[in-house]
Short mmCIF file of N, CA, C and O in Angstrom, two decimals:
data_model
loop_
_atom_site.label_atom_id
_atom_site.label_comp_id
_atom_site.label_asym_id
_atom_site.label_seq_id
_atom_site.Cartn_x
_atom_site.Cartn_y
_atom_site.Cartn_z
N MET B 162 33.18 112.38 -87.85
CA MET B 162 31.58 112.76 -87.11
C MET B 162 30.79 112.07 -88.70
O MET B 162 31.36 112.25 -90.10
N ARG B 163 29.73 111.60 -88.26
CA ARG B 163 28.73 111.15 -89.29
C ARG B 163 27.87 112.10 -89.23
O ARG B 163 27.43 112.54 -87.88
N LEU B 164 27.28 112.06 -90.43
CA LEU B 164 25.82 113.02 -90.54
C LEU B 164 25.00 112.03 -91.51
O LEU B 164 24.75 111.46 -91.79
N ARG B 165 23.57 112.54 -90.64
CA ARG B 165 22.33 111.75 -91.45
C ARG B 165 21.66 113.50 -92.41
O ARG B 165 21.27 114.50 -91.86
N VAL B 166 21.27 113.40 -93.82
CA VAL B 166 20.49 114.42 -94.15
C VAL B 166 19.24 113.52 -94.77
O VAL B 166 19.16 112.50 -95.10
N GLU B 167 18.19 114.35 -94.55
CA GLU B 167 16.90 114.19 -94.75
C GLU B 167 16.45 115.35 -95.85
O GLU B 167 16.71 116.31 -95.50
N PHE B 168 15.64 114.77 -96.88
CA PHE B 168 15.63 116.13 -97.98
C PHE B 168 14.44 115.62 -99.07
O PHE B 168 13.97 114.57 -99.09
N THR B 169 14.00 116.92 -99.20
CA THR B 169 12.45 116.97 -100.55
C THR B 169 12.96 117.89 -101.36
O THR B 169 13.60 118.72 -101.17
N THR B 170 12.43 117.52 -102.55
CA THR B 170 12.50 118.71 -103.52
C THR B 170 10.94 119.22 -103.70
O THR B 170 9.90 118.22 -104.16
N GLU B 171 10.65 120.17 -104.45
CA GLU B 171 9.29 120.48 -105.09
C GLU B 171 9.82 121.29 -106.12
O GLU B 171 10.67 122.15 -106.74
N PRO B 172 8.50 121.23 -106.99
CA PRO B 172 6.93 120.78 -107.08
C PRO B 172 6.86 119.18 -106.81
O PRO B 172 7.65 118.87 -107.78
N PHE B 173 5.59 118.63 -106.25
CA PHE B 173 5.95 117.82 -106.39
C PHE B 173 5.01 117.04 -107.45
O PHE B 173 4.03 118.04 -108.14
N ASP B 174 5.13 115.90 -107.90
CA ASP B 174 4.33 115.36 -109.32
C ASP B 174 4.31 114.20 -108.92
O ASP B 174 5.09 113.29 -108.88
N LEU B 175 3.01 113.45 -108.59
CA LEU B 175 2.82 112.26 -108.17
C LEU B 175 2.63 111.55 -109.27
O LEU B 175 2.58 110.06 -109.19
N ASP B 176 2.37 111.81 -110.52
CA ASP B 176 2.33 110.72 -111.93
C ASP B 176 3.63 110.29 -111.84
O ASP B 176 4.22 109.02 -112.72
N GLU B 177 4.83 111.35 -112.16
CA GLU B 177 6.04 110.49 -112.24
C GLU B 177 6.80 111.87 -111.70
O GLU B 177 6.83 112.81 -111.54
N ALA B 178 8.16 110.84 -111.47
CA ALA B 178 9.25 111.95 -110.68
C ALA B 178 9.50 112.81 -111.78
O ALA B 178 10.14 112.57 -112.96
N PRO B 179 9.80 114.14 -111.07
CA PRO B 179 9.95 115.61 -111.96
C PRO B 179 11.61 115.32 -112.34
O PRO B 179 12.54 114.79 -111.67
N ALA B 180 12.37 116.17 -113.19
CA ALA B 180 13.58 115.94 -113.32
C ALA B 180 14.43 116.82 -112.20
O ALA B 180 15.75 116.24 -111.79
N HIS B 181 13.90 117.56 -111.07
CA HIS B 181 14.68 118.20 -110.09
C HIS B 181 14.56 116.86 -108.79
O HIS B 181 15.91 116.48 -108.41
N ALA B 182 13.79 115.99 -109.13
CA ALA B 182 13.66 114.90 -108.19
C ALA B 182 14.90 113.88 -108.56
O ALA B 182 15.69 113.01 -108.11
N LEU B 183 14.62 113.53 -110.07
CA LEU B 183 15.72 112.38 -110.24
C LEU B 183 17.19 113.22 -110.48
O LEU B 183 18.16 112.29 -110.07
N ALA B 184 17.57 114.44 -110.95
CA ALA B 184 18.74 114.95 -110.22
C ALA B 184 19.12 114.58 -108.71
O ALA B 184 20.39 114.21 -108.45
N ALA B 185 18.68 114.97 -108.03
CA ALA B 185 18.46 115.16 -106.21
C ALA B 185 18.90 113.35 -106.12
O ALA B 185 20.09 113.35 -105.30
N ARG B 186 18.29 112.57 -106.53
CA ARG B 186 18.50 111.14 -106.35
C ARG B 186 19.56 110.35 -107.40
O ARG B 186 20.39 110.07 -106.57
N GLU B 187 20.30 111.24 -108.35
CA GLU B 187 21.37 110.82 -108.89
C GLU B 187 22.34 111.08 -108.29
O GLU B 187 23.62 110.58 -107.90
N VAL B 188 22.81 112.40 -107.76
CA VAL B 188 23.86 112.80 -106.51
C VAL B 188 23.70 111.84 -105.55
O VAL B 188 24.77 111.49 -105.23
N ILE B 189 22.39 111.55 -104.41
CA ILE B 189 22.82 110.75 -103.35
C ILE B 189 23.52 109.68 -103.98
O ILE B 189 23.92 108.59 -103.02
N GLU B 190 22.52 109.05 -104.78
CA GLU B 190 23.32 107.43 -105.49
C GLU B 190 24.63 107.28 -105.42
O GLU B 190 25.22 106.73 -105.52
N ALA B 191 24.94 108.68 -106.25
CA ALA B 191 26.15 108.70 -106.85
C ALA B 191 27.67 108.80 -105.67
O ALA B 191 28.73 108.56 -105.90
N ALA B 192 27.15 109.29 -104.77
CA ALA B 192 27.81 109.85 -103.63
C ALA B 192 28.55 108.53 -102.41
O ALA B 192 27.56 107.81 -102.75
N GLU B 193 29.61 108.81 -101.88
CA GLU B 193 29.71 107.98 -101.09
C GLU B 193 28.99 107.62 -99.98
O GLU B 193 30.11 107.98 -98.85
N LEU B 194 27.84 107.73 -100.00
CA LEU B 194 27.43 107.65 -98.87
C LEU B 194 26.53 106.18 -98.52
O LEU B 194 26.64 105.22 -99.67
N ASP B 195 26.20 106.27 -97.15
CA ASP B 195 25.74 104.76 -96.91
C ASP B 195 24.03 104.78 -96.23
O ASP B 195 23.71 105.98 -95.92
N ALA B 196 23.50 103.87 -96.49
CA ALA B 196 21.92 103.91 -95.59
C ALA B 196 21.28 105.22 -96.46
O ALA B 196 20.51 105.44 -95.97
N VAL B 197 21.33 104.96 -97.78
CA VAL B 197 20.44 105.85 -98.53
C VAL B 197 19.17 105.43 -98.74
O VAL B 197 19.32 103.89 -98.90
N ASP B 198 17.90 105.85 -98.41
CA ASP B 198 16.41 105.81 -98.74
C ASP B 198 16.03 106.91 -99.67
O ASP B 198 15.85 107.83 -99.01
N VAL B 199 15.67 106.25 -100.83
CA VAL B 199 15.07 107.43 -102.08
C VAL B 199 13.65 107.11 -101.90
O VAL B 199 12.96 105.73 -101.99
N GLY B 200 12.78 107.90 -101.70
CA GLY B 200 11.18 107.67 -101.71
C GLY B 200 10.44 108.83 -102.04
O GLY B 200 11.20 109.57 -102.68
N PRO B 201 9.49 108.63 -102.51
CA PRO B 201 8.38 109.83 -103.40
C PRO B 201 8.23 111.26 -102.53
O PRO B 201 8.07 112.01 -103.09
N PHE B 202 8.09 111.24 -100.91
CA PHE B 202 8.34 112.06 -100.08
C PHE B 202 9.28 112.76 -99.20
O PHE B 202 9.03 113.35 -98.81
N GLY B 203 10.46 111.75 -99.20
CA GLY B 203 11.39 112.18 -98.69
C GLY B 203 12.78 111.11 -98.85
O GLY B 203 11.80 109.98 -99.61
N ASN B 204 13.86 111.70 -98.40
CA ASN B 204 14.56 110.92 -98.47
C ASN B 204 15.72 110.99 -97.56
O ASN B 204 16.40 112.02 -96.98
N THR B 205 16.64 110.22 -97.45
CA THR B 205 17.65 110.04 -96.49
C THR B 205 19.26 109.30 -96.64
O THR B 205 18.83 108.56 -97.54
N ALA B 206 20.15 110.11 -96.34
CA ALA B 206 21.32 109.30 -96.41
C ALA B 206 22.33 109.38 -95.34
O ALA B 206 22.05 110.24 -94.85
N GLU B 207 23.08 108.94 -95.04
CA GLU B 207 23.83 109.02 -93.88
C GLU B 207 25.58 108.47 -94.77
O GLU B 207 25.75 107.79 -95.22
N GLY B 208 26.28 109.15 -93.87
CA GLY B 208 27.66 109.12 -94.15
C GLY B 208 28.83 109.59 -93.51
O GLY B 208 28.36 110.73 -92.73
N GLY B 209 29.81 109.90 -93.76
CA GLY B 209 31.01 111.12 -93.27
C GLY B 209 30.89 112.12 -93.52
O GLY B 209 30.03 112.49 -94.23
N ALA B 210 30.95 113.07 -92.61
CA ALA B 210 30.94 114.56 -92.60
C ALA B 210 30.72 115.40 -94.17
O ALA B 210 30.03 115.68 -94.83
N ASP B 211 32.30 114.62 -94.57
CA ASP B 211 32.92 115.26 -95.69
C ASP B 211 32.05 115.04 -96.98
O ASP B 211 30.98 115.60 -97.98
N ALA B 212 31.88 113.62 -96.84
CA ALA B 212 30.92 112.66 -97.53
C ALA B 212 29.55 113.64 -98.11
O ALA B 212 28.65 114.00 -99.13
N VAL B 213 28.71 113.54 -96.62
CA VAL B 213 27.23 114.44 -97.24
C VAL B 213 27.47 115.66 -97.29
O VAL B 213 26.72 116.42 -97.94
N LEU B 214 28.09 116.56 -96.57
CA LEU B 214 28.55 117.88 -96.83
C LEU B 214 28.56 118.09 -98.53
O LEU B 214 27.78 119.35 -99.38
N THR B 215 29.65 117.64 -99.02
CA THR B 215 29.58 117.52 -100.23
C THR B 215 28.61 117.32 -101.43
O THR B 215 27.80 118.10 -102.47
N ALA B 216 27.92 115.98 -100.80
CA ALA B 216 26.60 115.74 -101.51
C ALA B 216 25.70 116.72 -101.35
O ALA B 216 24.74 117.15 -102.76
N VAL B 217 25.41 117.42 -100.44
CA VAL B 217 24.40 118.56 -100.15
C VAL B 217 24.41 119.46 -101.39
O VAL B 217 23.56 120.07 -101.72
N GLU B 218 25.41 120.22 -101.22
CA GLU B 218 26.23 121.15 -102.07
C GLU B 218 25.43 120.89 -103.53
O GLU B 218 25.11 121.54 -104.35
N SER B 219 25.92 119.78 -103.84
CA SER B 219 25.67 118.81 -105.54
C SER B 219 24.22 119.12 -105.33
O SER B 219 24.04 119.41 -106.34
N LEU B 220 23.80 118.54 -104.63
CA LEU B 220 21.91 118.42 -104.91
C LEU B 220 21.43 119.75 -104.79
O LEU B 220 20.99 119.69 -105.64
N LEU B 221 21.48 120.46 -103.79
CA LEU B 221 21.26 121.99 -104.20
C LEU B 221 21.63 122.37 -105.50
O LEU B 221 20.40 123.06 -105.95
N ARG B 222 22.49 122.49 -106.00
CA ARG B 222 22.86 123.41 -107.22
C ARG B 222 22.38 122.46 -108.38
O ARG B 222 21.80 123.07 -109.44
N LYS B 223 22.54 120.99 -108.49
CA LYS B 223 21.58 120.43 -109.48
C LYS B 223 19.84 120.13 -109.85
O LYS B 223 19.56 120.25 -110.66
N SER B 224 19.85 120.44 -108.00
CA SER B 224 18.06 120.13 -108.33
C SER B 224 17.44 121.17 -108.91
O SER B 224 16.65 121.77 -109.56
N LEU B 225 18.47 122.52 -108.17
CA LEU B 225 18.14 123.69 -108.71
C LEU B 225 17.82 124.04 -110.04
O LEU B 225 16.94 124.69 -110.81
N GLU B 226 18.94 123.53 -110.72
CA GLU B 226 19.36 123.62 -112.07
C GLU B 226 18.43 123.10 -112.75
O GLU B 226 17.92 123.20 -114.04
N ALA B 227 17.66 121.74 -112.07
CA ALA B 227 16.89 120.87 -113.02
C ALA B 227 15.18 121.48 -112.89
O ALA B 227 14.19 120.73 -112.88
N GLY B 228 14.99 122.83 -112.01
CA GLY B 228 13.55 123.28 -111.52
C GLY B 228 13.11 123.13 -110.64
O GLY B 228 12.07 123.62 -110.00
N ALA B 229 13.95 122.71 -109.40
CA ALA B 229 13.32 122.66 -108.14
C ALA B 229 13.36 123.97 -107.61
O ALA B 229 13.50 125.13 -108.07
N THR B 230 12.28 124.08 -107.12
CA THR B 230 11.41 125.70 -106.45
C THR B 230 11.93 125.87 -105.03
O THR B 230 11.35 126.74 -104.57
N ARG B 231 11.66 124.47 -104.38
CA ARG B 231 11.86 124.53 -102.95
C ARG B 231 12.49 123.13 -102.64
O ARG B 231 12.22 122.21 -103.29
N ILE B 232 13.79 123.12 -101.98
CA ILE B 232 14.19 122.11 -101.58
C ILE B 232 14.48 122.31 -99.77
O ILE B 232 14.79 123.27 -99.51
N SER B 233 14.01 121.14 -99.09
CA SER B 233 13.97 121.19 -97.71
C SER B 233 14.67 120.11 -97.31
O SER B 233 14.78 119.05 -97.69
N LEU B 234 15.72 120.20 -96.27
CA LEU B 234 16.57 119.57 -95.78
C LEU B 234 17.05 119.88 -94.28
O LEU B 234 16.77 120.49 -93.73
N GLN B 235 17.28 118.63 -93.79
CA GLN B 235 17.89 118.70 -92.42
C GLN B 235 18.64 117.61 -92.32
O GLN B 235 19.12 116.94 -93.18
N VAL B 236 19.57 118.29 -91.48
CA VAL B 236 21.29 117.81 -91.16
C VAL B 236 21.52 117.52 -90.05
O VAL B 236 21.64 118.42 -89.20
N ASN B 237 21.58 116.34 -89.27
CA ASN B 237 21.71 115.79 -88.04
C ASN B 237 23.18 115.01 -87.82
O ASN B 237 23.57 114.53 -88.92
N VAL B 238 23.90 115.52 -87.12
CA VAL B 238 24.65 114.58 -86.18
C VAL B 238 24.16 113.37 -85.71
O VAL B 238 23.76 113.31 -85.12
N ILE B 239 25.31 112.11 -86.34
CA ILE B 239 24.59 110.80 -85.67
C ILE B 239 25.60 110.49 -84.25
O ILE B 239 26.57 110.33 -84.77
N GLY B 240 24.76 110.43 -83.23
CA GLY B 240 25.66 110.13 -82.05
C GLY B 240 25.76 108.70 -81.85
O GLY B 240 25.37 107.87 -82.83
N ALA B 241 26.88 108.30 -81.09
CA ALA B 241 26.90 106.66 -80.84
C ALA B 241 25.92 105.42 -80.24
O ALA B 241 25.54 104.45 -81.03
N GLY B 242 24.72 106.86 -79.62
CA GLY B 242 23.69 105.99 -79.34
C GLY B 242 22.49 105.96 -80.36
O GLY B 242 21.24 105.20 -79.91
N GLU B 243 22.61 106.46 -81.57
CA GLU B 243 21.31 106.20 -82.40
C GLU B 243 21.91 105.18 -83.55
O GLU B 243 22.78 104.64 -83.79
#
């Protein structure tokens, strides 16, 4: 099964990326995922279910440790037609 995760971390800082956003980015970029897209207002990544779920757990832990006060995420199963 393949999954797509979309996430944001808060609080936002438009002047420079906060530590929690950098922590999330490091987790996603280091994970064995593909189709990674990191942006200032939202991030997405796709991969096998185990890789995505492992990355999500690490992302939550490391972002919260780095000062995130809110993490919004959505996980979708990617069908053959998408």
